[in-house]
Amino acid sequence: MQVYKFGGASVRSAEGIRNINRIVSGVKEDLFIVVSAMGKTTNAMEIVLDYFMKADHQAALTKLAEVESYHYDIINELFKNPEVGFAAIRPFITELENYITRGVGDDYDSWYDRLVSYGEIISTTIVSTYLTESGIENAWLDLRGLIVTDSNFREANVRMEDSQVRLKKAADFTKNRIYIGQGFIGANIKGDPTTLGREGSDYSAAVVANLLNAESVTIWKDVPGILNADPRLFENTVHIPELTYLDAVELAYSGAQIIHPKTIKPLENKHIPLYVRPFGSPDEAGSVIKATTDSPIDVPVLIVRKNQVLITIRPRDFSFVLEESLSKAFAVMNKHRLKVAMIQSSAVSISVCVDNSRYLEGALDELGNEFKVSYNDGLELLTIRGITDEIVLKTTNGRNILLTQRTRRSGRYLMRE
Ligand code: ASP
Ligand code: MG
């Protein structure tokens, strides 16, 4: 069997969903389809959540009505009989309305997962109902009951053994050839919904592929495959047809937005190849990520990770940084979920570059109890793989660089945005 994943951009319009139909109808073997929330629905649901947390129930309901009508417009355009589509998603909207009017926003992270996960529940319901209407039989699965995670809300970790037992039973491909499930979401053992981190649907697809021993995963994206740089930021980008798992992990870690960093591990474990293919031109090959390749990447790769913060930490008492204080500092950052992209240490200080996030303030506060802390925000981290002096000059000339790390093969430059 194969796993196909369609991201938010692929399902943002009726036309996109018709295209899924076209792609899927050409597949004759068993298929598990993972779908993200439509378009910018996750962002919109985050706004619903923010109002809810502020106990502004009216504003939350108004924003939810916007989300609902966005989906209704798509259904209207897509279905022969739109009533069937409306009826399929209405119960979920009602559940959300009930949470909003009756719930008390106490814990942000668990409410995030409870409410925001409906984006995927609704998108998969629309895709599944539409495929059925078009004569493509399929079974819709609620992965909140099948992908079992820990209770680390908003960044949950999948418990592979527990999930495998459940998923294999639910998706056994005896009565059905096609299953449809949500990216990004799962639930803890008690059944509380969880999410796997923003952009986590790729990871879901990889987890499903691992659990069901898929032959391959295909991520359908609105790009021609994997490129050596983001074409929105750099000119003359080059297509990379083949990458190893290790290349992919490095690129994702450096901030390449092409796939979620957690995606590779479940695939690498079972040597499952990952194809990245252009949604708009399904006949093109795209790129493949696999264990080994005969054509190693021979162009420089440029990756920009935006919205970075440089934090410098000094022990208050001149004790050596590299001892206990190092582990203390990292324990605090880990607790506050800071994602560390770069580390540099000296005799008396440690500097780390982290993603800016809503957790930053809490982390800085707690670090401040123990250390002298200073920080700069509004930075971007440029990673160059296959470095040459010419590229360094071209990309960093005249920029304000706060931190540099260079090896023979690659360079990293933390600069003001
Ligand atoms: N819908 C989620 C997000 O926008 C997950 C995903 O798209 O991968 O982050
Ligand atoms: Mg997405």
Tab-separated table of C-alpha atoms and ligand atoms in Angstrom:
chain	number	residue	atom	x	y	z
A	1	MET	CA	0.000	0.000	0.000
A	2	GLN	CA	0.960	3.593	-0.437
A	3	VAL	CA	0.425	6.740	1.605
A	4	TYR	CA	-0.510	9.996	-0.098
A	5	LYS	CA	-0.471	13.266	1.793
A	6	PHE	CA	-2.216	16.401	0.595
A	7	GLY	CA	-1.323	19.636	2.379
A	8	GLY	CA	-3.394	22.691	3.132
A	9	ALA	CA	-2.518	24.405	-0.151
A	10	SER	CA	-3.709	21.375	-2.141
A	11	VAL	CA	-7.130	21.429	-0.508
A	12	ARG	CA	-7.671	25.155	-0.202
A	13	SER	CA	-10.237	25.269	-3.022
A	14	ALA	CA	-12.828	23.145	-4.810
A	15	GLU	CA	-10.436	22.891	-7.740
A	16	GLY	CA	-7.752	21.410	-5.481
A	17	ILE	CA	-10.104	18.740	-4.171
A	18	ARG	CA	-11.163	17.840	-7.706
A	19	ASN	CA	-7.489	17.384	-8.448
A	20	ILE	CA	-7.176	14.945	-5.530
A	21	ASN	CA	-10.004	13.016	-7.107
A	22	ARG	CA	-8.104	12.913	-10.406
A	23	ILE	CA	-4.872	11.771	-8.781
A	24	VAL	CA	-6.533	9.158	-6.591
A	25	SER	CA	-8.665	7.682	-9.347
A	26	GLY	CA	-5.471	6.741	-11.203
A	27	VAL	CA	-4.216	4.600	-8.313
A	28	LYS	CA	-5.150	0.935	-8.439
A	29	GLU	CA	-3.458	-0.333	-5.292
A	30	ASP	CA	-4.337	0.149	-1.619
A	31	LEU	CA	-4.069	3.742	-0.503
A	32	PHE	CA	-4.067	5.650	2.763
A	33	ILE	CA	-4.723	9.362	2.241
A	34	VAL	CA	-3.623	11.911	4.845
A	35	VAL	CA	-5.082	15.400	4.530
A	36	SER	CA	-4.290	18.705	6.278
A	37	ALA	CA	-6.739	21.431	7.168
A	38	MET	CA	-7.906	23.459	4.191
A	39	GLY	CA	-5.884	26.541	3.259
A	40	LYS	CA	-5.265	28.747	6.263
A	41	THR	CA	-7.840	27.054	8.482
A	42	THR	CA	-5.339	26.214	11.239
A	43	ASN	CA	-4.402	29.896	11.544
A	44	ALA	CA	-8.083	30.832	11.616
A	45	MET	CA	-8.788	28.255	14.324
A	46	GLU	CA	-5.924	29.690	16.366
A	47	ILE	CA	-7.787	32.998	16.313
A	48	VAL	CA	-11.009	31.274	17.404
A	49	LEU	CA	-9.000	29.753	20.251
A	50	ASP	CA	-7.493	33.092	21.288
A	51	TYR	CA	-10.941	34.655	21.628
A	52	PHE	CA	-12.163	31.614	23.513
A	53	MET	CA	-9.210	31.797	25.920
A	54	LYS	CA	-10.034	35.463	26.560
A	55	ALA	CA	-13.609	34.345	27.298
A	56	ASP	CA	-14.824	36.460	24.389
A	57	HIS	CA	-17.286	33.794	23.289
A	58	GLN	CA	-19.092	36.037	20.867
A	59	ALA	CA	-15.944	36.911	18.932
A	60	ALA	CA	-14.928	33.245	18.940
A	61	LEU	CA	-18.297	32.233	17.466
A	62	THR	CA	-18.101	34.977	14.842
A	63	LYS	CA	-14.650	33.807	13.738
A	64	LEU	CA	-15.876	30.209	13.729
A	65	ALA	CA	-18.767	31.241	11.486
A	66	GLU	CA	-16.164	32.605	9.043
A	67	VAL	CA	-14.341	29.276	9.077
A	68	GLU	CA	-17.637	27.501	8.529
A	69	SER	CA	-18.644	29.660	5.581
A	70	TYR	CA	-15.222	29.229	3.935
A	71	HIS	CA	-15.835	25.465	3.984
A	72	TYR	CA	-19.465	25.870	2.887
A	73	ASP	CA	-18.355	27.877	-0.152
A	74	ILE	CA	-15.999	25.087	-1.163
A	75	ILE	CA	-18.696	22.440	-0.671
A	76	ASN	CA	-21.138	24.517	-2.709
A	77	GLU	CA	-18.774	24.664	-5.614
A	78	LEU	CA	-17.604	21.084	-5.334
A	79	PHE	CA	-20.580	18.826	-4.725
A	80	LYS	CA	-23.355	17.837	-7.089
A	81	ASN	CA	-25.499	17.780	-3.996
A	82	PRO	CA	-24.024	20.294	-1.524
A	83	GLU	CA	-26.583	19.377	1.163
A	84	VAL	CA	-24.730	16.092	1.632
A	85	GLY	CA	-21.481	17.962	2.267
A	86	PHE	CA	-23.076	20.472	4.648
A	87	ALA	CA	-24.749	17.667	6.593
A	88	ALA	CA	-21.450	15.811	6.894
A	89	ILE	CA	-19.577	18.694	8.556
A	90	ARG	CA	-22.414	20.336	10.482
A	91	PRO	CA	-22.097	18.010	13.530
A	92	PHE	CA	-18.466	19.055	13.972
A	93	ILE	CA	-19.331	22.741	13.796
A	94	THR	CA	-21.976	22.099	16.456
A	95	GLU	CA	-19.421	20.375	18.676
A	96	LEU	CA	-17.138	23.385	18.319
A	97	GLU	CA	-19.963	25.811	19.114
A	98	ASN	CA	-20.768	23.821	22.215
A	99	TYR	CA	-17.192	23.866	23.420
A	100	ILE	CA	-17.006	27.590	22.836
A	101	THR	CA	-20.229	28.463	24.614
A	102	ARG	CA	-19.884	26.019	27.512
A	103	GLY	CA	-16.145	25.538	27.941
A	104	VAL	CA	-13.839	27.434	30.262
A	105	GLY	CA	-10.489	28.253	28.697
A	106	ASP	CA	-8.105	27.109	31.378
A	107	ASP	CA	-5.131	25.307	29.831
A	108	TYR	CA	-4.125	26.898	26.521
A	109	ASP	CA	-2.247	23.926	25.104
A	110	SER	CA	-4.925	21.291	25.659
A	111	TRP	CA	-7.676	23.617	24.416
A	112	TYR	CA	-5.547	24.319	21.384
A	113	ASP	CA	-5.531	20.649	20.500
A	114	ARG	CA	-9.210	20.130	21.262
A	115	LEU	CA	-10.377	23.015	19.069
A	116	VAL	CA	-7.747	23.452	16.364
A	117	SER	CA	-7.778	19.728	15.454
A	118	TYR	CA	-11.241	20.210	13.945
A	119	GLY	CA	-9.604	21.830	10.921
A	120	GLU	CA	-8.378	18.399	9.834
A	121	ILE	CA	-11.534	16.594	10.972
A	122	ILE	CA	-13.584	18.873	8.711
A	123	SER	CA	-11.237	18.809	5.708
A	124	THR	CA	-11.019	15.003	5.672
A	125	THR	CA	-14.778	14.735	6.005
A	126	ILE	CA	-15.263	16.937	2.960
A	127	VAL	CA	-12.672	15.058	0.894
A	128	SER	CA	-14.055	11.663	1.895
A	129	THR	CA	-17.691	12.611	1.262
A	130	TYR	CA	-16.785	14.149	-2.072
A	131	LEU	CA	-14.830	11.095	-3.230
A	132	THR	CA	-17.810	8.945	-2.265
A	133	GLU	CA	-20.151	11.215	-4.208
A	134	SER	CA	-17.824	10.840	-7.199
A	135	GLY	CA	-17.955	7.058	-7.000
A	136	ILE	CA	-14.597	6.490	-5.291
A	137	GLU	CA	-15.357	4.297	-2.323
A	138	ASN	CA	-13.354	5.078	0.774
A	139	ALA	CA	-13.469	4.856	4.551
A	140	TRP	CA	-13.002	7.944	6.724
A	141	LEU	CA	-11.071	7.387	9.947
A	142	ASP	CA	-10.920	9.617	12.999
A	143	LEU	CA	-7.234	9.442	13.880
A	144	ARG	CA	-7.958	10.996	17.279
A	145	GLY	CA	-8.863	7.452	18.269
A	146	LEU	CA	-6.113	5.664	16.372
A	147	ILE	CA	-2.877	7.634	16.610
A	148	VAL	CA	-2.036	7.384	20.292
A	149	THR	CA	0.292	10.047	21.676
A	150	ASP	CA	1.640	11.253	24.989
A	151	SER	CA	-0.007	14.276	26.607
A	152	ASN	CA	2.525	16.819	25.412
A	153	PHE	CA	-0.217	19.001	23.966
A	154	ARG	CA	0.695	20.933	20.786
A	155	GLU	CA	3.916	18.895	20.296
A	156	ALA	CA	2.695	15.420	21.098
A	157	ASN	CA	4.885	12.378	20.519
A	158	VAL	CA	3.336	9.331	18.905
A	159	ARG	CA	3.353	6.050	20.823
A	160	MET	CA	4.102	3.756	17.960
A	161	GLU	CA	3.178	0.373	19.500
A	162	ASP	CA	-0.203	1.478	20.852
A	163	SER	CA	-0.989	3.261	17.605
A	164	GLN	CA	-0.019	0.297	15.477
A	165	VAL	CA	-2.438	-2.068	17.208
A	166	ARG	CA	-5.303	0.362	16.698
A	167	LEU	CA	-4.498	1.563	13.219
A	168	LYS	CA	-3.841	-1.879	11.765
A	169	LYS	CA	-7.204	-3.029	13.042
A	170	ALA	CA	-9.060	-0.011	11.671
A	171	ALA	CA	-7.266	0.106	8.312
A	172	ASP	CA	-6.871	-3.557	7.413
A	173	PHE	CA	-7.682	-3.086	3.702
A	174	THR	CA	-10.088	-6.022	3.638
A	175	LYS	CA	-13.383	-4.224	3.139
A	176	ASN	CA	-11.855	-1.002	1.865
A	177	ARG	CA	-9.089	-0.132	-0.544
A	178	ILE	CA	-8.889	3.559	0.315
A	179	TYR	CA	-8.753	5.113	3.774
A	180	ILE	CA	-8.751	8.809	4.592
A	181	GLY	CA	-7.344	10.204	7.837
A	182	GLN	CA	-6.179	13.493	9.301
A	183	GLY	CA	-2.680	14.849	9.366
A	184	PHE	CA	-1.439	16.679	12.450
A	185	ILE	CA	-3.729	15.083	15.060
A	186	GLY	CA	-4.029	12.185	17.477
A	187	ALA	CA	-5.146	11.697	21.063
A	188	ASN	CA	-3.585	10.658	24.352
A	189	ILE	CA	-4.495	7.379	25.986
A	190	LYS	CA	-7.439	9.023	27.782
A	191	GLY	CA	-8.817	10.185	24.439
A	192	ASP	CA	-7.992	13.889	24.803
A	193	PRO	CA	-7.145	15.250	21.347
A	194	THR	CA	-3.529	16.195	20.717
A	195	THR	CA	-1.627	17.805	17.848
A	196	LEU	CA	1.859	16.987	16.630
A	197	GLY	CA	3.232	20.497	16.016
A	198	ARG	CA	2.516	23.040	13.282
A	199	GLU	CA	2.970	21.639	9.800
A	200	GLY	CA	2.887	18.190	11.378
A	201	SER	CA	0.825	16.461	8.690
A	202	ASP	CA	3.933	15.239	6.887
A	203	TYR	CA	4.956	13.572	10.114
A	204	SER	CA	1.497	11.957	10.395
A	205	ALA	CA	1.872	10.552	6.889
A	206	ALA	CA	5.258	9.091	7.808
A	207	VAL	CA	3.881	7.588	11.011
A	208	VAL	CA	0.968	5.988	9.152
A	209	ALA	CA	3.392	4.620	6.544
A	210	ASN	CA	5.590	3.122	9.238
A	211	LEU	CA	2.676	1.585	11.155
A	212	LEU	CA	1.115	0.058	8.052
A	213	ASN	CA	4.423	-0.871	6.369
A	214	ALA	CA	3.749	1.218	3.285
A	215	GLU	CA	5.835	0.850	0.144
A	216	SER	CA	6.174	4.616	-0.151
A	217	VAL	CA	4.861	7.985	0.953
A	218	THR	CA	4.043	10.724	-1.521
A	219	ILE	CA	3.661	14.299	-0.339
A	220	TRP	CA	1.758	16.273	-2.975
A	221	LYS	CA	2.840	19.890	-2.792
A	222	ASP	CA	2.493	23.138	-4.689
A	223	VAL	CA	6.182	23.021	-5.699
A	224	PRO	CA	7.966	21.056	-8.446
A	225	GLY	CA	9.827	18.951	-5.852
A	226	ILE	CA	12.742	19.785	-3.601
A	227	LEU	CA	14.824	22.767	-4.696
A	228	ASN	CA	18.249	23.930	-3.533
A	229	ALA	CA	16.723	27.114	-2.094
A	230	ASP	CA	13.375	28.753	-1.529
A	231	PRO	CA	12.467	30.390	-4.869
A	232	ARG	CA	10.673	33.168	-2.994
A	233	LEU	CA	13.986	34.194	-1.441
A	234	PHE	CA	16.631	33.292	-4.014
A	235	GLU	CA	17.017	33.448	-7.793
A	236	ASN	CA	18.104	30.631	-10.101
A	237	THR	CA	17.006	27.757	-7.906
A	238	VAL	CA	17.812	24.217	-9.001
A	239	HIS	CA	15.725	21.073	-8.675
A	240	ILE	CA	17.232	18.246	-6.566
A	241	PRO	CA	15.885	14.913	-7.844
A	242	GLU	CA	17.287	12.637	-5.117
A	243	LEU	CA	18.266	13.100	-1.489
A	244	THR	CA	19.273	10.748	1.289
A	245	TYR	CA	17.382	10.626	4.588
A	246	LEU	CA	20.399	12.298	6.172
A	247	ASP	CA	20.326	15.160	3.653
A	248	ALA	CA	16.632	15.605	4.321
A	249	VAL	CA	17.053	15.681	8.092
A	250	GLU	CA	19.800	18.280	7.780
A	251	LEU	CA	17.759	20.438	5.460
A	252	ALA	CA	14.632	20.217	7.584
A	253	TYR	CA	16.588	20.975	10.761
A	254	SER	CA	18.168	24.026	9.153
A	255	GLY	CA	14.677	25.327	8.464
A	256	ALA	CA	13.891	24.153	4.930
A	257	GLN	CA	10.121	24.287	4.866
A	258	ILE	CA	9.782	21.472	2.438
A	259	ILE	CA	9.098	18.808	5.059
A	260	HIS	CA	8.562	18.698	8.775
A	261	PRO	CA	11.807	17.714	10.600
A	262	LYS	CA	10.180	14.777	12.407
A	263	THR	CA	9.040	13.171	9.149
A	264	ILE	CA	12.194	11.269	8.296
A	265	LYS	CA	12.701	9.032	11.317
A	266	PRO	CA	9.627	6.796	10.923
A	267	LEU	CA	10.518	6.329	7.254
A	268	GLU	CA	14.221	5.736	7.730
A	269	ASN	CA	13.468	3.007	10.276
A	270	LYS	CA	11.743	0.985	7.607
A	271	HIS	CA	13.496	2.265	4.503
A	272	ILE	CA	10.294	3.712	3.085
A	273	PRO	CA	11.019	6.205	0.282
A	274	LEU	CA	9.380	9.638	0.425
A	275	TYR	CA	8.353	11.295	-2.815
A	276	VAL	CA	7.676	15.025	-3.011
A	277	ARG	CA	5.607	15.617	-6.116
A	278	PRO	CA	3.928	18.612	-7.736
A	279	PHE	CA	0.226	18.595	-7.083
A	280	GLY	CA	-0.459	20.656	-10.188
A	281	SER	CA	1.455	18.377	-12.600
A	282	PRO	CA	1.092	14.815	-11.332
A	283	ASP	CA	3.047	13.393	-14.269
A	284	GLU	CA	6.291	15.015	-13.192
A	285	ALA	CA	8.620	12.949	-11.033
A	286	GLY	CA	9.349	15.519	-8.324
A	287	SER	CA	11.999	14.481	-5.810
A	288	VAL	CA	12.629	11.360	-3.788
A	289	ILE	CA	14.175	10.977	-0.351
A	290	LYS	CA	15.601	7.522	0.369
A	291	ALA	CA	18.362	5.594	2.089
A	292	THR	CA	21.074	5.970	-0.528
A	293	THR	CA	21.475	7.791	-3.802
A	294	ASP	CA	23.847	7.476	-6.742
A	295	SER	CA	23.561	11.170	-7.518
A	296	PRO	CA	24.603	13.128	-4.437
A	297	ILE	CA	23.566	16.770	-4.245
A	298	ASP	CA	26.130	18.706	-6.275
A	299	VAL	CA	24.774	22.218	-5.929
A	300	PRO	CA	25.019	24.529	-2.939
A	301	VAL	CA	21.915	24.418	-0.771
A	302	LEU	CA	20.664	27.577	0.925
A	303	ILE	CA	18.220	27.475	3.803
A	304	VAL	CA	16.791	30.396	5.697
A	305	ARG	CA	15.188	29.996	9.081
A	306	LYS	CA	13.328	33.172	9.966
A	307	ASN	CA	12.077	34.691	13.183
A	308	GLN	CA	15.060	33.654	15.283
A	309	VAL	CA	16.209	34.915	18.656
A	310	LEU	CA	19.776	34.862	19.952
A	311	ILE	CA	19.907	34.257	23.700
A	312	THR	CA	23.148	34.621	25.624
A	313	ILE	CA	23.342	33.101	29.068
A	314	ARG	CA	26.030	33.728	31.671
A	315	PRO	CA	26.249	32.106	35.086
A	316	ARG	CA	25.989	34.754	37.793
A	317	ASP	CA	28.998	33.512	39.713
A	318	PHE	CA	31.681	32.889	37.064
A	319	SER	CA	31.346	29.130	37.390
A	320	PHE	CA	32.327	27.294	34.268
A	321	VAL	CA	29.532	27.314	31.780
A	322	LEU	CA	30.271	23.898	30.429
A	323	GLU	CA	29.443	22.046	33.584
A	324	GLU	CA	26.142	21.786	35.352
A	325	SER	CA	24.859	25.141	34.204
A	326	LEU	CA	24.830	23.948	30.629
A	327	SER	CA	22.462	21.126	31.427
A	328	LYS	CA	20.373	23.379	33.654
A	329	ALA	CA	19.997	25.943	30.898
A	330	PHE	CA	18.978	23.311	28.378
A	331	ALA	CA	16.514	21.735	30.797
A	332	VAL	CA	14.776	25.102	31.128
A	333	MET	CA	14.731	25.643	27.353
A	334	ASN	CA	13.406	22.158	26.796
A	335	LYS	CA	10.699	22.614	29.402
A	336	HIS	CA	9.575	25.795	27.618
A	337	ARG	CA	9.726	24.048	24.241
A	338	LEU	CA	12.300	26.348	22.722
A	339	LYS	CA	13.587	24.890	19.482
A	340	VAL	CA	17.345	25.361	19.427
A	341	ALA	CA	18.780	25.863	15.956
A	342	MET	CA	22.384	26.708	16.829
A	343	ILE	CA	24.648	26.628	19.867
A	344	GLN	CA	27.924	28.384	20.643
A	345	SER	CA	29.776	28.387	23.922
A	346	SER	CA	32.701	30.294	25.380
A	347	ALA	CA	34.416	30.094	28.742
A	348	VAL	CA	31.818	32.238	30.452
A	349	SER	CA	28.708	32.147	28.293
A	350	ILE	CA	26.481	30.052	26.091
A	351	SER	CA	24.659	31.515	23.112
A	352	VAL	CA	21.749	29.729	21.505
A	353	CYS	CA	19.660	30.611	18.534
A	354	VAL	CA	16.009	29.588	18.986
A	355	ASP	CA	12.723	30.003	17.130
A	356	ASN	CA	10.686	32.905	18.462
A	357	SER	CA	7.475	31.547	19.974
A	358	ARG	CA	4.820	32.254	22.552
A	359	TYR	CA	6.935	30.280	25.040
A	360	LEU	CA	9.968	32.565	24.780
A	361	GLU	CA	8.989	34.970	27.518
A	362	GLY	CA	8.431	32.238	30.094
A	363	ALA	CA	11.757	30.672	29.214
A	364	LEU	CA	13.636	33.978	29.500
A	365	ASP	CA	12.008	34.597	32.892
A	366	GLU	CA	13.014	31.242	34.239
A	367	LEU	CA	16.534	31.426	32.812
A	368	GLY	CA	16.824	34.834	34.446
A	369	ASN	CA	16.358	33.272	37.890
A	370	GLU	CA	19.612	31.438	37.529
A	371	PHE	CA	21.632	33.268	34.878
A	372	LYS	CA	22.371	36.665	33.447
A	373	VAL	CA	20.424	36.656	30.231
A	374	SER	CA	20.494	38.914	27.199
A	375	TYR	CA	18.811	38.443	23.839
A	376	ASN	CA	18.269	39.849	20.330
A	377	ASP	CA	15.203	39.084	18.268
A	378	GLY	CA	14.220	39.727	14.647
A	379	LEU	CA	17.016	37.535	13.265
A	380	GLU	CA	17.307	34.981	10.504
A	381	LEU	CA	19.621	32.003	10.297
A	382	LEU	CA	21.115	31.254	6.905
A	383	THR	CA	22.607	27.788	6.433
A	384	ILE	CA	24.759	27.179	3.366
A	385	ARG	CA	25.621	23.600	2.478
A	386	GLY	CA	28.293	23.165	-0.144
A	387	ILE	CA	29.768	26.511	0.753
A	388	THR	CA	31.948	28.710	-1.484
A	389	ASP	CA	33.362	32.160	-0.764
A	390	GLU	CA	31.397	33.517	-3.671
A	391	ILE	CA	28.071	32.386	-2.216
A	392	VAL	CA	28.944	33.688	1.217
A	393	LEU	CA	29.718	37.063	-0.286
A	394	LYS	CA	26.555	37.094	-2.321
A	395	THR	CA	24.252	36.166	0.540
A	396	THR	CA	25.809	37.920	3.516
A	397	ASN	CA	27.493	40.990	2.050
A	398	GLY	CA	26.541	44.142	3.919
A	399	ARG	CA	24.414	42.217	6.401
A	400	ASN	CA	24.680	42.584	10.129
A	401	ILE	CA	25.991	39.189	11.292
A	402	LEU	CA	25.721	38.311	14.979
A	403	LEU	CA	27.071	34.767	14.947
A	404	THR	CA	28.950	32.596	12.446
A	405	GLN	CA	29.800	28.916	12.378
A	406	ARG	CA	31.771	27.487	9.528
A	407	THR	CA	33.053	24.032	8.700
A	408	ARG	CA	34.683	22.775	5.516
A	409	ARG	CA	31.382	21.893	3.938
A	410	SER	CA	28.907	24.328	5.366
A	411	GLY	CA	28.403	27.672	7.005
A	412	ARG	CA	25.755	29.177	9.252
A	413	TYR	CA	25.141	32.898	9.598
A	414	LEU	CA	22.820	34.449	12.116
A	415	MET	CA	21.867	37.884	10.808
A	416	ARG	CA	19.363	40.669	11.295
A	417	GLU	CA	16.316	40.151	9.100
B	1	ASP	N1	-2.885	22.091	9.525
B	1	ASP	C1	-1.670	22.032	10.298
B	1	ASP	C2	-0.901	23.324	10.129
B	1	ASP	O1	-1.282	24.167	9.337
B	1	ASP	C3	-0.821	20.861	9.972
B	1	ASP	C4	-0.260	20.849	8.568
B	1	ASP	O2	-0.742	21.533	7.689
B	1	ASP	O3	0.691	20.109	8.350
B	1	ASP	O4	0.089	23.502	10.801
B	2	MG	MG	-0.024	22.907	5.942
